[in-house]
Coordinates of N, CA, C and O in Angstrom, one line a residue:
M1 N 67.8 112.6 108.2 CA 67.5 111.3 108.2 C 66.2 111.2 107.8 O 65.2 111.6 108.0
W2 N 66.1 110.1 106.4 CA 64.7 109.8 106.0 C 64.5 108.4 106.3 O 65.2 107.7 106.5
D3 N 63.2 108.2 106.7 CA 62.6 106.7 106.7 C 61.5 106.7 106.1 O 60.8 107.6 105.9
L4 N 60.9 105.6 105.8 CA 59.8 104.8 105.4 C 59.1 104.0 106.1 O 59.8 102.8 106.4
T5 N 57.9 104.5 106.6 CA 57.3 103.5 107.6 C 56.7 102.1 106.8 O 56.4 102.2 105.7
S6 N 56.3 101.4 107.5 CA 55.7 100.1 106.7 C 54.3 100.0 105.9 O 54.1 99.5 105.3
T7 N 53.7 101.4 106.6 CA 52.4 101.8 105.7 C 52.6 103.0 104.7 O 51.6 103.4 104.2
G8 N 54.1 103.0 104.4 CA 54.1 103.8 103.4 C 54.5 105.4 103.6 O 54.5 106.2 102.6
H9 N 54.3 105.7 104.9 CA 54.8 107.2 105.0 C 55.9 107.5 105.3 O 56.7 106.7 105.9
I10 N 56.5 108.8 104.7 CA 58.0 109.4 105.0 C 58.1 110.0 106.4 O 57.2 110.5 106.7
T11 N 58.9 109.8 107.2 CA 59.4 110.6 108.2 C 60.8 111.1 107.9 O 61.9 110.4 107.3
V12 N 60.8 112.3 108.1 CA 62.3 113.0 108.1 C 62.7 113.8 109.4 O 61.8 113.8 110.4
S13 N 63.8 113.5 109.8 CA 64.4 113.7 111.1 C 65.9 114.5 111.0 O 66.5 114.5 109.9
V14 N 65.9 115.5 112.2 CA 67.1 115.9 112.2 C 67.7 115.5 113.8 O 66.9 115.4 114.4
I15 N 68.9 115.7 114.0 CA 69.2 115.6 115.4 C 69.9 116.8 115.9 O 70.4 117.7 115.2
D16 N 69.4 117.4 117.2 CA 69.5 118.7 117.6 C 71.0 118.7 118.3 O 71.7 117.6 118.6
S17 N 71.5 119.9 118.9 CA 72.7 119.9 119.6 C 72.6 119.2 120.8 O 73.6 119.1 121.7
S18 N 71.3 118.9 121.6 CA 71.3 118.3 122.8 C 71.2 116.6 122.6 O 70.8 115.7 123.2
N19 N 71.3 116.0 121.3 CA 71.4 114.8 120.8 C 70.0 114.3 120.9 O 69.8 112.9 120.9
N20 N 69.0 115.2 120.7 CA 67.5 114.9 120.4 C 67.1 114.4 118.9 O 67.5 115.5 118.2
V21 N 66.5 113.4 118.5 CA 66.0 113.4 117.5 C 64.6 113.9 117.1 O 63.8 113.8 118.1
I22 N 64.4 114.8 116.3 CA 63.4 115.5 116.0 C 62.9 115.5 114.5 O 63.7 115.2 113.6
S23 N 61.8 114.7 114.4 CA 60.9 114.1 113.4 C 59.5 114.9 113.0 O 59.1 115.4 113.8
V24 N 59.2 114.8 111.9 CA 58.0 115.2 111.1 C 57.5 114.0 110.3 O 58.4 113.6 109.5
N25 N 56.2 113.7 110.2 CA 55.9 112.4 109.6 C 54.9 113.2 108.4 O 53.9 113.8 108.9
S26 N 54.7 112.5 107.5 CA 53.8 112.8 106.2 C 52.5 111.9 106.7 O 52.4 110.9 107.2
S27 N 51.5 112.6 106.6 CA 50.2 112.0 106.8 C 49.7 111.2 105.5 O 48.7 110.7 105.6
L28 N 50.4 111.7 104.6 CA 49.9 111.1 103.2 C 50.9 109.7 102.9 O 52.2 110.0 103.0
A29 N 50.3 108.5 102.5 CA 51.4 107.3 102.3 C 51.9 107.8 100.6 O 51.2 108.1 99.9
L30 N 53.2 107.3 100.8 CA 53.7 107.4 99.1 C 53.2 106.3 98.3 O 52.9 105.0 98.8
Q31 N 52.8 106.5 97.1 CA 52.5 105.6 96.3 C 53.4 104.6 95.6 O 54.5 105.2 95.3
L32 N 53.0 103.2 95.4 CA 54.1 102.4 94.8 C 54.3 102.7 93.4 O 53.3 103.0 92.8
N33 N 55.6 102.6 92.8 CA 55.5 102.9 91.5 C 55.2 104.0 91.0 O 55.0 104.0 89.8
T34 N 55.4 105.2 91.5 CA 55.3 106.2 91.3 C 56.3 107.1 91.6 O 56.8 107.2 92.8
W35 N 56.8 108.1 90.7 CA 57.8 108.9 91.0 C 57.6 110.3 92.3 O 56.2 110.6 91.7
T36 N 58.1 110.5 93.0 CA 57.5 111.3 94.0 C 58.8 112.2 94.2 O 59.8 111.6 94.5
H37 N 58.5 113.5 94.5 CA 59.6 114.6 94.8 C 59.3 114.7 96.2 O 58.4 115.4 96.4
I38 N 60.6 114.6 96.9 CA 60.7 114.9 98.4 C 61.7 115.8 98.6 O 62.6 115.7 98.1
V39 N 61.3 116.7 99.5 CA 62.3 118.0 100.0 C 62.2 117.9 101.3 O 61.2 118.2 101.9
Q40 N 63.3 118.0 102.1 CA 63.5 118.0 103.7 C 63.9 119.4 103.6 O 65.2 119.7 103.0
T41 N 63.5 120.6 104.7 CA 64.2 121.6 104.6 C 64.7 121.8 106.2 O 63.7 121.3 107.1
F42 N 65.6 122.7 106.6 CA 65.7 123.1 108.3 C 66.4 124.1 108.3 O 67.3 124.3 107.6
S43 N 65.9 124.9 109.3 CA 66.4 126.3 109.4 C 66.2 126.6 110.8 O 65.1 126.1 111.5
S44 N 67.0 127.5 111.6 CA 66.8 127.7 113.0 C 65.4 128.6 112.8 O 64.7 129.0 114.0
T45 N 65.2 129.2 111.6 CA 63.9 130.1 111.8 C 62.7 129.5 111.6 O 61.8 129.8 112.4
N46 N 62.7 128.5 110.4 CA 61.5 128.0 110.1 C 61.3 126.4 110.8 O 60.4 125.6 110.6
G47 N 62.4 125.8 111.5 CA 62.3 124.4 111.9 C 62.4 123.8 110.7 O 63.0 123.9 109.5
L48 N 61.8 122.4 110.7 CA 62.0 121.3 110.1 C 60.8 121.0 109.2 O 59.6 121.3 109.9
R49 N 61.0 121.1 107.8 CA 59.7 120.9 107.2 C 60.1 119.7 105.9 O 61.1 119.6 105.8
L50 N 58.9 119.3 105.8 CA 58.6 118.2 104.8 C 57.8 118.5 103.6 O 56.6 118.6 103.9
Y51 N 58.2 118.3 102.3 CA 57.6 118.7 101.2 C 57.4 117.3 100.4 O 58.5 116.6 100.3
V52 N 56.3 117.0 99.8 CA 56.0 115.9 99.1 C 55.4 116.4 97.6 O 54.4 117.2 97.8
D53 N 55.9 116.4 96.6 CA 55.2 117.1 95.4 C 55.1 118.3 95.4 O 54.2 119.0 94.9
S54 N 56.0 119.2 96.0 CA 56.1 120.6 96.1 C 54.9 121.1 97.2 O 54.8 122.4 97.4
T55 N 54.3 120.2 98.1 CA 53.1 120.5 98.9 C 53.9 120.4 100.1 O 54.5 119.5 100.5
L56 N 53.6 121.3 101.3 CA 54.3 121.4 102.4 C 53.1 120.2 103.2 O 52.2 120.6 103.3
V57 N 53.7 119.0 103.8 CA 52.8 118.0 104.4 C 53.0 117.9 105.9 O 52.2 117.4 106.3
A58 N 54.2 118.5 106.3 CA 54.5 118.1 107.7 C 55.5 119.3 108.0 O 56.4 119.7 107.4
S59 N 55.5 119.9 109.2 CA 56.5 120.8 109.9 C 56.6 120.9 111.2 O 55.5 120.3 111.9
R60 N 57.4 121.4 112.0 CA 57.8 121.4 113.3 C 58.8 122.6 113.7 O 59.8 122.6 113.3
S61 N 58.3 123.8 114.1 CA 58.9 124.8 114.3 C 59.5 125.1 115.6 O 60.3 126.1 115.6
S62 N 58.9 124.4 116.6 CA 59.1 124.5 118.2 C 60.6 123.8 118.5 O 60.4 122.9 118.7
L63 N 61.5 124.1 117.8 CA 63.0 123.6 118.0 C 63.8 124.2 119.0 O 63.8 125.3 118.8
T64 N 64.7 123.6 119.8 CA 65.7 124.0 120.7 C 66.7 123.5 120.0 O 66.9 122.5 119.6
G65 N 67.8 124.5 120.3 CA 69.2 124.0 119.6 C 69.3 124.2 118.2 O 68.6 125.2 117.6
H66 N 70.3 123.7 117.7 CA 70.3 123.4 116.0 C 70.6 122.2 115.7 O 71.1 121.2 116.4
A67 N 70.5 122.0 114.4 CA 70.6 120.8 113.7 C 72.2 120.4 113.7 O 73.0 121.2 113.5
I68 N 72.7 119.3 114.0 CA 74.2 119.0 114.0 C 74.3 117.9 112.8 O 73.5 117.1 112.3
G69 N 75.6 118.0 112.5 CA 76.0 116.8 111.1 C 77.3 116.4 111.5 O 77.9 116.9 112.4
P70 N 78.1 115.8 110.5 CA 77.9 115.7 109.2 C 76.9 114.2 108.8 O 77.3 113.4 107.9
Y71 N 75.9 114.1 109.4 CA 75.3 112.9 109.3 C 74.0 112.9 108.1 O 73.2 113.9 108.0
L72 N 73.9 111.9 107.3 CA 73.0 111.8 106.3 C 72.7 110.3 106.1 O 73.5 109.5 105.9
T73 N 71.2 110.1 106.3 CA 70.9 108.7 106.2 C 69.3 108.8 105.1 O 68.6 109.5 105.7
I74 N 69.5 108.0 104.3 CA 68.5 108.0 103.3 C 68.0 106.5 103.1 O 68.9 105.9 102.8
G75 N 66.7 106.2 103.7 CA 66.5 104.7 103.1 C 66.5 103.7 103.9 O 66.6 102.7 104.0
A76 N 67.3 104.0 105.2 CA 67.4 103.2 106.5 C 67.1 103.9 107.7 O 67.6 105.0 107.9
S77 N 66.4 103.2 108.6 CA 66.3 103.8 109.8 C 67.7 103.7 110.7 O 68.7 102.9 110.5
P78 N 68.0 104.9 111.6 CA 69.3 104.9 112.2 C 69.9 103.5 113.1 O 70.8 103.5 113.0
N79 N 68.7 103.0 113.5 CA 69.1 101.6 114.2 C 69.2 100.5 113.0 O 69.5 99.3 113.6
G80 N 69.0 100.8 111.8 CA 68.9 99.6 111.1 C 67.7 98.7 111.0 O 67.8 97.8 110.3
A81 N 66.6 99.1 111.5 CA 65.6 98.4 111.8 C 64.7 97.9 110.4 O 64.0 97.0 110.2
R82 N 64.6 99.2 109.6 CA 64.0 99.2 108.3 C 64.9 99.7 107.4 O 65.6 100.4 107.4
Q83 N 64.3 99.1 106.0 CA 65.3 99.5 104.8 C 64.4 100.0 103.7 O 63.6 99.1 103.6
F84 N 65.0 100.7 103.1 CA 64.1 101.0 101.6 C 64.9 100.2 100.6 O 65.6 100.5 100.1
Y85 N 63.8 99.7 99.8 CA 64.1 98.9 98.6 C 63.3 99.8 97.5 O 62.4 99.6 97.2
G86 N 64.2 100.6 96.8 CA 63.7 101.4 95.7 C 64.8 102.2 95.0 O 66.1 101.6 95.5
R87 N 64.6 103.3 94.6 CA 65.4 104.1 93.7 C 65.3 105.5 94.3 O 64.3 106.1 94.5
V88 N 66.4 106.1 94.7 CA 66.6 107.4 94.8 C 67.3 108.1 93.7 O 68.2 107.6 93.1
D89 N 66.8 109.2 92.8 CA 67.2 109.8 91.8 C 67.4 111.1 92.0 O 66.6 111.9 92.8
E90 N 68.4 112.1 91.6 CA 68.8 113.1 91.6 C 68.7 113.9 93.2 O 68.1 115.0 93.3
F91 N 69.4 113.1 93.9 CA 69.5 113.7 95.5 C 70.6 114.7 95.3 O 71.5 114.9 94.8
R92 N 70.2 115.9 96.0 CA 71.0 117.0 96.0 C 70.7 117.8 97.7 O 69.8 117.3 98.4
V93 N 71.9 118.3 98.0 CA 72.1 119.3 99.1 C 72.4 120.6 99.0 O 73.1 120.7 98.1
F94 N 71.8 121.6 99.7 CA 71.7 122.8 99.5 C 72.3 123.7 100.6 O 72.0 122.9 101.9
R95 N 73.0 124.5 100.5 CA 73.7 125.2 101.8 C 72.6 125.9 102.5 O 72.6 125.9 103.7
N96 N 71.7 126.5 101.4 CA 70.8 127.6 102.2 C 69.4 126.9 102.3 O 69.1 125.7 101.4
E97 N 68.4 127.0 103.1 CA 66.8 126.2 103.2 C 66.5 127.1 101.9 O 66.5 128.3 101.5
L98 N 65.6 126.2 101.3 CA 64.9 126.4 100.0 C 63.6 127.2 100.4 O 63.1 126.6 101.2
T99 N 63.3 127.9 99.4 CA 61.7 128.4 99.7 C 60.8 127.7 98.9 O 61.3 126.6 98.2
S100 N 59.5 127.8 99.2 CA 58.4 127.1 98.6 C 58.4 127.1 97.0 O 58.1 126.3 96.2
T101 N 58.7 128.3 96.7 CA 58.9 128.6 95.3 C 60.3 127.8 94.6 O 59.9 127.3 93.5
D102 N 61.3 127.8 95.3 CA 62.2 127.0 94.8 C 62.1 125.4 94.8 O 62.3 124.7 93.7
I103 N 61.3 125.0 95.8 CA 60.9 123.6 95.7 C 60.1 123.2 94.5 O 60.2 122.2 94.0
C104 N 59.4 124.2 94.3 CA 58.1 124.1 93.1 C 59.2 123.7 91.6 O 59.0 123.2 91.1
R105 N 59.7 124.7 91.7 CA 60.8 124.8 90.8 C 61.6 123.7 90.6 O 61.6 123.1 89.3
L106 N 62.0 123.1 91.3 CA 62.9 121.7 91.2 C 61.9 120.6 91.1 O 62.1 119.7 90.3
A107 N 60.6 120.5 91.5 CA 59.7 119.6 91.2 C 59.2 119.6 89.8 O 58.7 118.4 89.4
Y108 N 58.8 120.9 89.5 CA 58.1 121.1 88.4 C 59.1 121.9 87.3 O 58.6 122.8 87.2
P109 N 60.3 121.4 86.8 CA 61.0 122.3 86.1 C 60.2 122.6 84.4 O 59.7 121.8 84.3
E110 N 60.4 123.7 84.1 CA 60.1 124.2 82.8 C 60.8 123.3 81.7 O 61.9 123.2 81.4

């Protein structure tokens, strides 16, 4: 799940096998009217990670259980309290966790 706070900070979350919402928050506010490359990764080895413009900005590695799905929410909070009014371009889902090198290549293709 991706959420944008009223102050422009992005929050990404997963739901674990115990039905707990696990989140990380960006300490950087996103700039208005600026293209931003955002990547969320999750693995049982590395936990939950958030990258903005190929830079790791937040992570949480002490997770119990594993992420469950097939849930995907972008641009709205799970309870519908907030909504993102903007554009999402080139959304992709990968089977495996991306490395920082993979993320950099996606953010800055040659």
